[in-house]
């Protein structure tokens, strides 16, 4: 190894292979330096000062802010470095309310973990008194500034990845905090679309998905006057297991079905059933638009944060949104309609959705998803929230035997399962469309480009002699650029899939926390592995197709539109009022 190709880290020569800073090189060498402000997907910030190292000839530096150079000699555990790290950590612990036993993030908090790893049992600095009022104004998120360590991760991801800037630093000195504009609540912010990515990168309990409904769900389960149905989103099956020590990305829907029955749910279903139903309606809608050339390109509508974004920031594209509801909001009315058809009362059935997403909590509260005051979906619990329920019930999840979902709403195809990964909705829709337009050649369609690990993907396909131009984008800043290019005439597409979370629902705010892209890849791989074992296209789901002629009249028919489609509102007015 030539000298100019490596850095010496604690006596070990480590090759420089494109790492953008010393921190990445140090981690490659096997030293897991914990940081709060460093997120591989964001710009380098250098705020927490926990990644300090000593470089010979340079002194003490923040390793995230220094590019590796050939010949550097780095020490990461000198007495001085350890002393400075402990001081910085104690200052963070003294920065506010860090009563770990009462925090919703306890057991999953970086600050707590690092304090344990470093053996800190007392704090030499006087704790700073912060505001103790929790902001619960948002259906999606809970904000507790008393736990905030001002790392800035939430501010940066909202700006750099989502391009929104719904929250930022405000005030100065000891009064400094992170807040929406005019110090409003998250639920009062016009800019916030409830994507929850701020909560995903928060290392402590300052921003968390709102799982306040868990206690109510337990009460509903224990209420003999109610029947409770539950269904799980595709991404949940490849996210939940890691909380219980199972391999990241391993699909465990069988264990989830077993756990849900042990929790006491009466009916245990799979949201992938409704994903197949979504494709039947949404892809049929696309074929009609494609033939007529109206309201093109068609934009997917299954991501509620994306729908919020269009309504608030680009309402001129509302006509382009598919009118098909999201799978969750198709599942609720279908389950309730079936229950009523079999002699039950709608209000006696409670529908609980287990979702990887925080925005889903706001979606269920939209007024168009109520019938005579009764919601189509009663409660939303996140993946992490379900883990809490399983632990509270004392269920030995990792050792459960696999069970099947209940029929008919537990059946699915691979097309429904891959909804959880960016590109999955588009792939499922094209499988359907190709089979409708060219039944003999549908199986020859190469859609591998839609599975690339990229936040912007494009493809031009030929189906039955017709050219179809599609795009898949994740991350709202990327989506905005795509829309701007369309308005400027730079790009032309027929169908566009948009997900607010980069990588799709596998990276939702309700999933177990992670950093970087590997977790996204592992979780998506689990979904595609399931897909390879299942029926190829949504038309193959016989239980879905059986709904037409029973609950619905026909695909895209009047009854189907009543239960499975919706409409949107121009909310660009900063008051949030519909126009």
Coordinates of C-alpha atoms in Angstrom, one line a residue:
X1 CA 0.0 0.0 0.0
X2 CA 1.5 3.3 -1.0
X3 CA 1.7 6.1 1.5
X4 CA -0.5 8.4 -0.4
X5 CA -3.4 6.0 -0.3
X6 CA -4.0 5.6 3.5
X7 CA -4.5 7.2 6.8
X8 CA -3.1 5.7 10.0
X9 CA -5.8 5.3 12.6
X10 CA -4.6 4.1 16.0
X11 CA -1.6 2.4 14.3
X12 CA -3.8 0.8 11.6
X13 CA -3.4 1.8 8.0
X14 CA -6.8 2.4 6.4
X15 CA -7.1 3.0 2.7
X16 CA -8.8 6.1 1.5
X17 CA -11.5 5.0 -0.9
X18 CA -13.7 8.0 -1.6
X19 CA -14.7 8.7 2.0
X20 CA -15.8 12.4 2.4
X21 CA -14.5 12.8 5.9
X22 CA -12.3 11.2 8.6
X23 CA -15.4 10.0 10.5
X24 CA -16.4 7.7 7.6
X25 CA -12.9 6.4 7.4
X26 CA -12.7 5.8 11.2
X27 CA -16.0 3.9 11.1
X28 CA -14.7 1.8 8.2
X29 CA -11.7 0.9 10.4
X30 CA -14.0 -0.6 12.9
X31 CA -14.4 2.3 15.5
X32 CA -18.0 3.2 15.9
X33 CA -17.8 6.8 17.1
X34 CA -21.4 7.8 18.0
X35 CA -22.5 11.3 16.8
X36 CA -25.8 13.2 17.0
X37 CA -25.6 15.7 14.2
X38 CA -24.0 13.5 11.5
X39 CA -26.3 12.0 9.0
X40 CA -24.8 10.5 5.8
X41 CA -27.6 11.8 3.7
X42 CA -27.3 15.4 4.9
X43 CA -24.7 18.1 4.5
X44 CA -21.9 18.0 7.1
X45 CA -22.8 20.2 10.1
X46 CA -20.3 19.6 13.0
X47 CA -22.6 20.8 15.8
X48 CA -22.5 18.1 18.5
X49 CA -18.6 17.8 18.8
X50 CA -18.8 14.2 19.9
X51 CA -16.7 12.9 17.0
X52 CA -13.5 14.7 18.2
X53 CA -10.2 13.0 17.3
X54 CA -6.6 14.1 17.5
X55 CA -4.7 14.4 14.2
X56 CA -0.9 14.7 14.5
X57 CA 0.1 18.2 13.4
X58 CA -3.5 19.5 13.5
X59 CA -4.5 18.9 17.1
X60 CA -8.1 18.2 18.2
X61 CA -10.6 18.3 15.3
X62 CA -14.2 17.2 14.6
X63 CA -13.7 14.2 12.4
X64 CA -16.9 14.8 10.4
X65 CA -15.6 18.1 9.2
X66 CA -12.1 17.1 8.1
X67 CA -11.4 15.4 4.8
X68 CA -8.9 12.5 4.9
X69 CA -5.5 13.2 3.5
X70 CA -2.7 10.8 2.8
X71 CA -0.2 10.3 5.6
X72 CA -2.5 11.6 8.4
X73 CA -2.0 9.9 11.8
X74 CA -5.2 9.9 13.8
X75 CA -5.8 9.0 17.5
X76 CA -9.3 8.6 18.8
X77 CA -9.0 7.5 22.4
X78 CA -6.3 9.6 24.0
X79 CA -7.0 10.9 27.6
X80 CA -7.6 14.4 26.3
X81 CA -10.1 13.2 23.6
X82 CA -12.0 11.0 26.1
X83 CA -12.1 13.9 28.6
X84 CA -13.5 16.4 26.0
X85 CA -16.1 13.9 24.8
X86 CA -17.3 13.3 28.3
X87 CA -17.6 17.1 29.0
X88 CA -19.5 17.6 25.7
X89 CA -21.9 14.7 26.6
X90 CA -22.4 16.0 30.1
X91 CA -23.3 19.4 28.7
X92 CA -25.9 17.8 26.4
X93 CA -27.3 15.9 29.3
X94 CA -27.6 19.1 31.2
X95 CA -29.2 20.9 28.3
X96 CA -32.8 20.0 29.3
X97 CA -35.2 17.3 30.5
X98 CA -33.5 13.9 30.0
X99 CA -35.5 11.8 32.5
X100 CA -35.0 8.7 30.5
X101 CA -37.5 6.4 32.3
X102 CA -40.4 8.6 31.4
X103 CA -39.3 9.3 27.8
X104 CA -41.1 7.7 24.8
X105 CA -37.6 7.2 23.2
X106 CA -36.2 5.3 26.2
X107 CA -34.3 2.3 25.0
X108 CA -33.9 3.8 21.5
X109 CA -32.2 7.1 22.3
X110 CA -28.7 7.9 21.2
X111 CA -28.1 10.2 24.2
X112 CA -29.1 7.5 26.6
X113 CA -27.0 4.8 24.9
X114 CA -23.9 6.9 24.8
X115 CA -24.2 7.9 28.4
X116 CA -24.4 4.2 29.3
X117 CA -21.4 3.3 27.0
X118 CA -19.3 6.1 28.6
X119 CA -20.3 5.2 32.1
X120 CA -21.6 8.6 33.0
X121 CA -23.5 8.4 36.3
X122 CA -23.5 12.0 37.3
X123 CA -23.6 15.4 35.6
X124 CA -21.3 18.2 37.0
X125 CA -23.2 21.0 35.3
X126 CA -26.5 22.6 36.4
X127 CA -29.4 21.4 34.2
X128 CA -30.9 24.0 32.0
X129 CA -34.6 24.6 32.5
X130 CA -36.5 24.4 29.3
X131 CA -40.2 24.8 28.4
X132 CA -42.0 21.7 29.5
X133 CA -45.2 22.0 27.4
X134 CA -45.4 19.2 24.9
X135 CA -46.7 20.2 21.5
X136 CA -49.4 17.7 20.6
X137 CA -51.2 19.9 18.1
X138 CA -50.2 17.6 15.2
X139 CA -52.0 14.3 14.6
X140 CA -48.7 13.0 13.2
X141 CA -46.0 14.2 15.5
X142 CA -45.2 15.1 19.1
X143 CA -42.7 17.8 19.9
X144 CA -41.0 18.1 23.3
X145 CA -38.4 21.0 23.2
X146 CA -37.4 20.1 26.8
X147 CA -35.6 17.1 25.3
X148 CA -34.0 18.9 22.3
X149 CA -30.2 19.0 22.2
X150 CA -30.2 21.4 19.2
X151 CA -28.3 19.0 16.9
X152 CA -30.2 20.5 14.0
X153 CA -30.9 17.2 12.2
X154 CA -34.6 18.0 11.9
X155 CA -34.0 21.4 10.5
X156 CA -31.6 20.2 7.9
X157 CA -33.6 17.2 6.6
X158 CA -36.7 19.4 6.3
X159 CA -34.6 21.9 4.2
X160 CA -32.1 19.7 2.4
X161 CA -34.2 16.6 1.6
X162 CA -37.8 17.9 1.7
X163 CA -37.1 21.4 0.5
X164 CA -39.8 22.8 2.8
X165 CA -38.2 24.5 5.9
X166 CA -41.2 23.9 8.2
X167 CA -39.0 24.2 11.3
X168 CA -35.9 26.2 12.1
X169 CA -33.8 27.6 14.9
X170 CA -35.3 30.5 16.8
X171 CA -34.2 32.9 19.5
X172 CA -30.6 33.1 20.9
X173 CA -28.4 31.9 23.7
X174 CA -30.1 29.9 26.4
X175 CA -33.5 30.6 24.8
X176 CA -32.6 29.0 21.5
X177 CA -34.9 26.3 20.3
X178 CA -36.3 24.7 17.2
X179 CA -39.8 25.6 16.2
X180 CA -42.2 26.2 13.3
X181 CA -42.6 29.8 12.1
X182 CA -43.9 32.2 14.6
X183 CA -43.3 29.6 17.4
X184 CA -46.6 27.9 16.4
X185 CA -47.4 24.2 17.1
X186 CA -46.6 21.6 14.5
X187 CA -50.2 21.1 13.8
X188 CA -50.7 24.9 13.2
X189 CA -47.8 25.1 10.7
X190 CA -49.0 25.6 7.1
X191 CA -45.7 24.4 5.8
X192 CA -45.5 21.0 7.7
X193 CA -46.8 18.1 5.5
X194 CA -46.5 15.6 8.4
X195 CA -43.9 13.4 6.6
X196 CA -42.1 12.9 9.9
X197 CA -38.6 12.8 8.5
X198 CA -37.7 15.3 11.2
X199 CA -38.6 12.7 13.8
X200 CA -36.8 9.9 11.9
X201 CA -33.4 11.8 12.3
X202 CA -34.0 13.1 15.8
X203 CA -31.5 11.2 18.1
X204 CA -33.5 11.9 21.3
X205 CA -37.2 12.3 22.3
X206 CA -37.7 15.8 21.1
X207 CA -39.6 14.8 17.9
X208 CA -41.5 11.5 17.8
X209 CA -44.4 10.1 15.8
X210 CA -47.6 10.4 17.7
X211 CA -48.6 7.0 19.1
X212 CA -51.0 8.4 21.7
X213 CA -53.8 6.1 20.2
X214 CA -52.2 2.9 21.6
X215 CA -54.1 3.0 24.9
X216 CA -57.3 3.6 23.0
X217 CA -56.6 0.6 20.8
X218 CA -56.1 -1.6 23.8
X219 CA -59.4 -0.4 25.2
X220 CA -61.2 -1.2 22.0
X221 CA -59.7 -4.7 22.0
X222 CA -61.0 -5.2 25.5
X223 CA -64.5 -3.8 24.8
X224 CA -66.9 -6.8 24.3
X225 CA -69.3 -4.5 22.4
X226 CA -66.7 -4.0 19.6
X227 CA -65.1 -6.1 17.0
X228 CA -61.6 -4.9 16.1
X229 CA -60.0 -5.5 12.7
X230 CA -56.3 -4.7 12.0
X231 CA -54.2 -4.7 8.9
X232 CA -50.5 -4.2 8.3
X233 CA -48.8 -2.1 5.6
X234 CA -46.2 -3.9 3.3
X235 CA -43.2 -2.0 4.8
X236 CA -44.1 -3.1 8.4
X237 CA -43.2 -6.7 7.7
X238 CA -39.6 -5.8 6.8
X239 CA -39.2 -3.2 9.6
X240 CA -40.6 -4.6 12.8
X241 CA -38.3 -7.6 13.2
X242 CA -35.1 -5.6 13.8
X243 CA -36.7 -4.3 17.0
X244 CA -36.8 -7.8 18.3
X245 CA -33.2 -8.8 17.2
X246 CA -34.2 -10.4 13.9
X247 CA -32.2 -9.7 10.7
X248 CA -32.8 -6.3 9.2
X249 CA -35.1 -6.6 6.1
X250 CA -36.3 -10.1 6.9
X251 CA -40.0 -10.4 6.0
X252 CA -41.9 -11.6 9.1
X253 CA -45.6 -11.2 8.2
X254 CA -46.3 -14.7 9.6
X255 CA -45.0 -13.7 13.1
X256 CA -46.9 -10.4 12.9
X257 CA -50.2 -12.2 12.2
X258 CA -49.6 -14.4 15.2
X259 CA -48.7 -11.5 17.5
X260 CA -51.8 -9.5 16.4
X261 CA -54.1 -12.5 17.3
X262 CA -52.3 -12.8 20.7
X263 CA -53.0 -9.1 21.3
X264 CA -56.7 -9.8 20.9
X265 CA -57.6 -8.5 17.4
X266 CA -60.7 -10.2 16.0
X267 CA -59.7 -9.9 12.3
X268 CA -56.1 -9.9 11.1
X269 CA -55.6 -8.6 7.5
X270 CA -52.9 -7.5 5.2
X271 CA -52.9 -3.9 3.6
X272 CA -51.2 -5.5 0.6
X273 CA -54.7 -6.8 -0.3
X274 CA -55.8 -3.1 -0.6
X275 CA -52.6 -2.3 -2.5
X276 CA -53.7 -4.8 -5.2
X277 CA -57.2 -3.1 -5.1
X278 CA -55.5 0.3 -5.4
X279 CA -53.6 -0.8 -8.5
X280 CA -56.8 -2.2 -10.1
X281 CA -58.4 1.2 -9.7
X282 CA -55.4 3.5 -10.2
X283 CA -53.9 1.7 -13.2
X284 CA -57.4 1.6 -14.9
X285 CA -57.6 5.3 -14.3
X286 CA -54.2 5.7 -15.9
X287 CA -55.2 3.8 -19.0
X288 CA -58.3 6.0 -19.4
X289 CA -56.2 9.2 -19.0
X290 CA -53.5 7.8 -21.3
X291 CA -56.0 7.0 -24.0
X292 CA -57.8 10.4 -23.7
X293 CA -54.7 12.5 -23.0
X294 CA -56.3 14.4 -20.2
X295 CA -54.8 15.5 -16.9
X296 CA -51.4 14.1 -17.8
X297 CA -49.0 13.1 -16.3
X298 CA -50.9 11.1 -13.7
X299 CA -49.4 11.4 -10.3
X300 CA -49.7 8.7 -7.6
X301 CA -51.7 9.6 -4.5
X302 CA -51.0 6.9 -2.0
X303 CA -48.5 9.0 0.0
X304 CA -50.4 11.4 2.3
X305 CA -47.5 13.7 2.9
X306 CA -47.1 14.1 -0.9
X307 CA -50.8 14.8 -1.2
X308 CA -50.5 17.4 1.6
X309 CA -47.5 18.9 -0.3
X310 CA -49.5 19.2 -3.6
X311 CA -52.5 20.8 -1.9
X312 CA -50.3 23.3 0.0
X313 CA -47.5 24.1 -2.4
X314 CA -48.4 23.1 -6.0
X315 CA -52.3 23.0 -6.2
X316 CA -52.1 23.5 -9.9
X317 CA -51.2 19.8 -10.1
X318 CA -54.3 18.7 -8.1
X319 CA -56.0 17.6 -11.4
X320 CA -53.0 15.3 -12.1
X321 CA -53.3 13.4 -8.8
X322 CA -54.9 10.0 -9.1
X323 CA -58.3 10.0 -7.5
X324 CA -57.6 6.5 -6.1
X325 CA -57.4 6.5 -2.4
X326 CA -54.3 5.1 -0.6
X327 CA -54.4 1.3 0.2
X328 CA -55.1 2.2 3.9
X329 CA -58.1 4.3 3.0
X330 CA -59.4 1.7 0.6
X331 CA -59.0 -1.1 3.2
X332 CA -61.1 0.7 5.9
X333 CA -64.3 1.2 3.9
X334 CA -64.1 -2.2 2.3
X335 CA -63.8 -4.0 5.7
X336 CA -66.6 -2.0 7.1
X337 CA -68.8 -2.5 4.0
X338 CA -68.2 -6.2 4.2
X339 CA -69.0 -6.2 8.0
X340 CA -72.3 -4.3 7.3
X341 CA -73.2 -6.7 4.4
X342 CA -72.9 -9.6 6.8
X343 CA -75.3 -8.0 9.3
X344 CA -73.1 -5.9 11.6
X345 CA -73.3 -2.2 12.3
X346 CA -70.6 0.0 10.9
X347 CA -70.1 1.7 14.3
X348 CA -69.5 -1.6 16.0
X349 CA -66.4 -2.4 13.9
X350 CA -63.1 -0.6 14.8
X351 CA -60.4 -0.6 12.1
X352 CA -56.8 -0.3 13.1
X353 CA -54.0 0.3 10.6
X354 CA -50.4 -0.5 11.4
X355 CA -48.3 1.9 9.2
X356 CA -44.7 2.8 8.7
X357 CA -45.7 6.4 8.3
X358 CA -46.6 9.4 10.5
X359 CA -48.6 11.2 7.8
X360 CA -51.1 8.4 7.8
X361 CA -52.3 9.6 11.2
X362 CA -53.5 12.9 9.7
X363 CA -54.8 11.2 6.6
X364 CA -57.5 9.3 8.5
X365 CA -58.8 12.5 10.0
X366 CA -59.6 14.1 6.6
X367 CA -63.3 14.8 6.6
X368 CA -63.9 13.1 3.2
X369 CA -63.0 9.8 4.9
X370 CA -65.9 9.8 7.4
X371 CA -69.4 8.4 6.9
X372 CA -72.0 10.1 9.2
X373 CA -69.3 10.9 11.7
X374 CA -67.8 7.4 11.6
X375 CA -64.2 7.2 10.2
X376 CA -63.2 4.7 7.5
X377 CA -60.1 4.0 9.6
X378 CA -60.4 4.5 13.3
X379 CA -56.8 4.3 14.5
X380 CA -53.3 4.3 13.1
X381 CA -50.3 2.7 15.0
X382 CA -46.8 2.9 13.7
X383 CA -44.4 0.0 13.3
X384 CA -42.5 1.1 16.5
X385 CA -45.9 1.6 18.2
X386 CA -46.8 -2.0 17.4
X387 CA -43.5 -3.2 18.9
X388 CA -44.5 -1.3 22.1
X389 CA -47.8 -3.1 22.2
X390 CA -46.2 -6.5 21.7
X391 CA -43.7 -5.8 24.5
X392 CA -46.3 -4.5 26.8
X393 CA -48.4 -7.6 26.3
X394 CA -45.4 -9.8 27.1
X395 CA -45.4 -11.6 23.8
X396 CA -42.2 -13.5 22.9
X397 CA -42.2 -12.2 19.4
X398 CA -39.0 -13.6 18.0
X399 CA -40.1 -17.2 18.8
X400 CA -43.6 -17.1 17.5
X401 CA -44.7 -19.6 14.9
X402 CA -45.9 -18.1 11.6
X403 CA -49.6 -17.8 11.0
X404 CA -51.7 -16.8 8.0
X405 CA -53.7 -13.7 7.6
X406 CA -57.5 -14.0 7.7
X407 CA -59.3 -14.3 4.4
X408 CA -60.5 -12.7 2.1
X409 CA -58.6 -9.5 3.1
X410 CA -55.3 -11.3 3.8
X411 CA -54.6 -12.4 0.3
X412 CA -52.2 -10.5 -1.9
X413 CA -49.8 -10.6 -4.9
X414 CA -46.2 -9.6 -5.1
X415 CA -47.4 -6.4 -6.8
X416 CA -49.2 -5.4 -3.6
X417 CA -46.2 -6.2 -1.4
X418 CA -43.7 -4.1 -3.3
X419 CA -45.7 -0.9 -2.6
X420 CA -43.4 -0.4 0.4
X421 CA -40.3 0.4 -1.7
X422 CA -39.8 3.4 -3.9
X423 CA -40.7 2.3 -7.4
X424 CA -43.0 -0.5 -6.2
X425 CA -46.3 1.4 -6.9
X426 CA -45.1 2.2 -10.5
X427 CA -43.9 -1.3 -11.1
X428 CA -47.2 -2.8 -9.9
X429 CA -49.2 -0.3 -12.0
X430 CA -47.2 -1.1 -15.1
X431 CA -47.6 -4.8 -14.6
X432 CA -51.4 -4.3 -14.6
X433 CA -51.4 -1.9 -17.5
X434 CA -49.1 -4.2 -19.6
X435 CA -51.4 -7.2 -19.0
X436 CA -54.4 -5.1 -20.1
X437 CA -52.8 -3.7 -23.2
X438 CA -50.8 -6.6 -24.3
X439 CA -51.7 -9.9 -22.5
X440 CA -49.2 -12.0 -24.4
X441 CA -46.2 -9.7 -24.0
X442 CA -46.8 -8.5 -20.5
X443 CA -44.3 -10.9 -18.9
X444 CA -41.5 -9.6 -21.1
X445 CA -41.6 -6.1 -19.6
X446 CA -38.2 -5.2 -18.1
X447 CA -38.9 -3.0 -15.0
X448 CA -35.5 -3.5 -13.3
X449 CA -34.7 0.2 -13.6
X450 CA -37.5 1.0 -11.1
X451 CA -35.6 -1.0 -8.4
X452 CA -32.4 1.1 -8.6
X453 CA -31.2 2.7 -5.3
X454 CA -31.8 6.2 -6.5
X455 CA -34.1 9.0 -5.5
X456 CA -35.0 9.8 -9.1
X457 CA -35.6 7.0 -11.7
X458 CA -36.9 7.3 -15.3
X459 CA -38.0 4.8 -17.9
X460 CA -39.4 4.8 -21.4
X461 CA -41.3 1.6 -22.2
X462 CA -43.0 0.2 -25.2
X463 CA -46.3 -1.6 -24.4
X464 CA -48.4 -2.9 -27.2
X465 CA -46.7 -0.5 -29.6
X466 CA -47.3 2.5 -27.4
X467 CA -44.5 4.5 -25.7
X468 CA -45.1 5.1 -22.0
X469 CA -42.7 7.5 -20.2
X470 CA -42.6 7.1 -16.4
X471 CA -40.7 8.6 -13.5
X472 CA -40.2 7.6 -9.9
X473 CA -39.1 10.1 -7.3
X474 CA -38.7 10.1 -3.6
X475 CA -38.0 13.0 -1.3
X476 CA -40.2 16.1 -1.7
X477 CA -37.3 18.4 -2.9
X478 CA -36.7 16.0 -5.8
X479 CA -40.4 16.0 -6.5
X480 CA -40.6 19.8 -6.6
X481 CA -37.7 19.9 -9.1
X482 CA -39.5 17.4 -11.3
X483 CA -42.7 19.4 -11.2
X484 CA -40.8 22.6 -12.0
X485 CA -39.2 20.9 -15.0
X486 CA -42.6 19.7 -16.3
X487 CA -44.0 23.3 -16.0
X488 CA -40.9 24.6 -17.8
X489 CA -41.4 22.1 -20.6
X490 CA -38.0 20.4 -19.9
X491 CA -39.5 16.9 -19.2
X492 CA -42.6 15.1 -20.3
X493 CA -44.0 12.0 -18.6
X494 CA -47.2 9.9 -18.6
X495 CA -47.1 8.6 -15.1
X496 CA -45.1 9.6 -12.0
X497 CA -44.8 7.9 -8.6
X498 CA -43.9 10.2 -5.7
X499 CA -43.0 9.2 -2.2
X500 CA -42.1 11.8 0.4
X501 CA -39.6 9.6 2.2
X502 CA -36.4 8.8 0.2
X503 CA -36.5 5.1 -0.6
X504 CA -40.2 4.8 0.0
X505 CA -42.3 3.6 2.9
X506 CA -39.5 1.4 4.2
X507 CA -37.9 4.6 5.4
X508 CA -41.0 6.0 7.0
X509 CA -40.9 7.9 10.3
X510 CA -42.8 5.1 12.0
X511 CA -40.2 2.5 11.2
X512 CA -37.2 1.7 13.5
X513 CA -34.6 4.5 13.2
X514 CA -31.6 4.1 10.9
X515 CA -28.8 6.1 9.2
X516 CA -27.7 6.0 5.6
X517 CA -29.0 3.8 2.7
X518 CA -28.2 0.3 3.8
X519 CA -31.3 -0.2 5.9
X520 CA -33.4 1.0 3.0
X521 CA -31.8 -1.5 0.7
X522 CA -32.2 -4.3 3.2
X523 CA -35.8 -3.6 3.8
X524 CA -36.6 -3.2 0.1
X525 CA -34.8 -6.4 -0.7
X526 CA -37.0 -8.2 1.8
X527 CA -40.1 -7.0 -0.1
X528 CA -38.7 -8.0 -3.5
X529 CA -37.8 -11.4 -2.1
X530 CA -41.4 -11.9 -1.1
X531 CA -42.6 -10.7 -4.5
X532 CA -40.6 -13.4 -6.3
X533 CA -42.6 -16.1 -4.5
X534 CA -46.0 -14.6 -5.2
X535 CA -48.4 -14.0 -8.1
X536 CA -47.1 -11.3 -10.5
X537 CA -49.9 -8.9 -11.0
X538 CA -52.8 -7.5 -9.1
X539 CA -55.3 -9.0 -11.4
X540 CA -54.2 -12.4 -10.1
X541 CA -55.7 -11.6 -6.7
X542 CA -58.9 -13.5 -7.0
X543 CA -60.3 -12.1 -3.7
X544 CA -59.8 -8.6 -5.0
X545 CA -61.5 -9.3 -8.3
X546 CA -64.3 -11.0 -6.5
X547 CA -65.3 -7.6 -4.9
X548 CA -66.5 -6.4 -8.3
X549 CA -70.1 -7.6 -8.6
X550 CA -70.5 -7.9 -4.8
X551 CA -69.4 -4.8 -2.9
X552 CA -68.7 -2.8 -6.1
X553 CA -70.5 -2.7 -9.4
X554 CA -67.5 -2.7 -11.7
X555 CA -63.9 -1.4 -11.9
X556 CA -64.1 2.4 -11.9
X557 CA -67.8 2.2 -11.5
X558 CA -70.1 4.4 -9.3
X559 CA -69.9 2.3 -6.1
X560 CA -66.2 1.8 -6.6
X561 CA -65.7 5.6 -6.9
X562 CA -67.8 6.1 -3.8
X563 CA -65.7 3.8 -1.6
X564 CA -62.3 3.8 -3.3
X565 CA -61.7 7.3 -4.8
X566 CA -61.5 10.8 -3.3
X567 CA -60.9 14.4 -4.1
X568 CA -58.4 17.1 -3.1
X569 CA -58.4 20.7 -2.1
X570 CA -56.3 23.8 -2.8
X571 CA -54.8 24.7 0.6
X572 CA -52.2 27.1 -0.6
X573 CA -53.8 29.8 1.5
X574 CA -51.6 30.0 4.6
X575 CA -54.7 29.8 6.8
X576 CA -55.1 26.2 5.6
X577 CA -58.7 26.9 4.4
X578 CA -60.0 25.0 1.4
X579 CA -60.6 27.1 -1.7

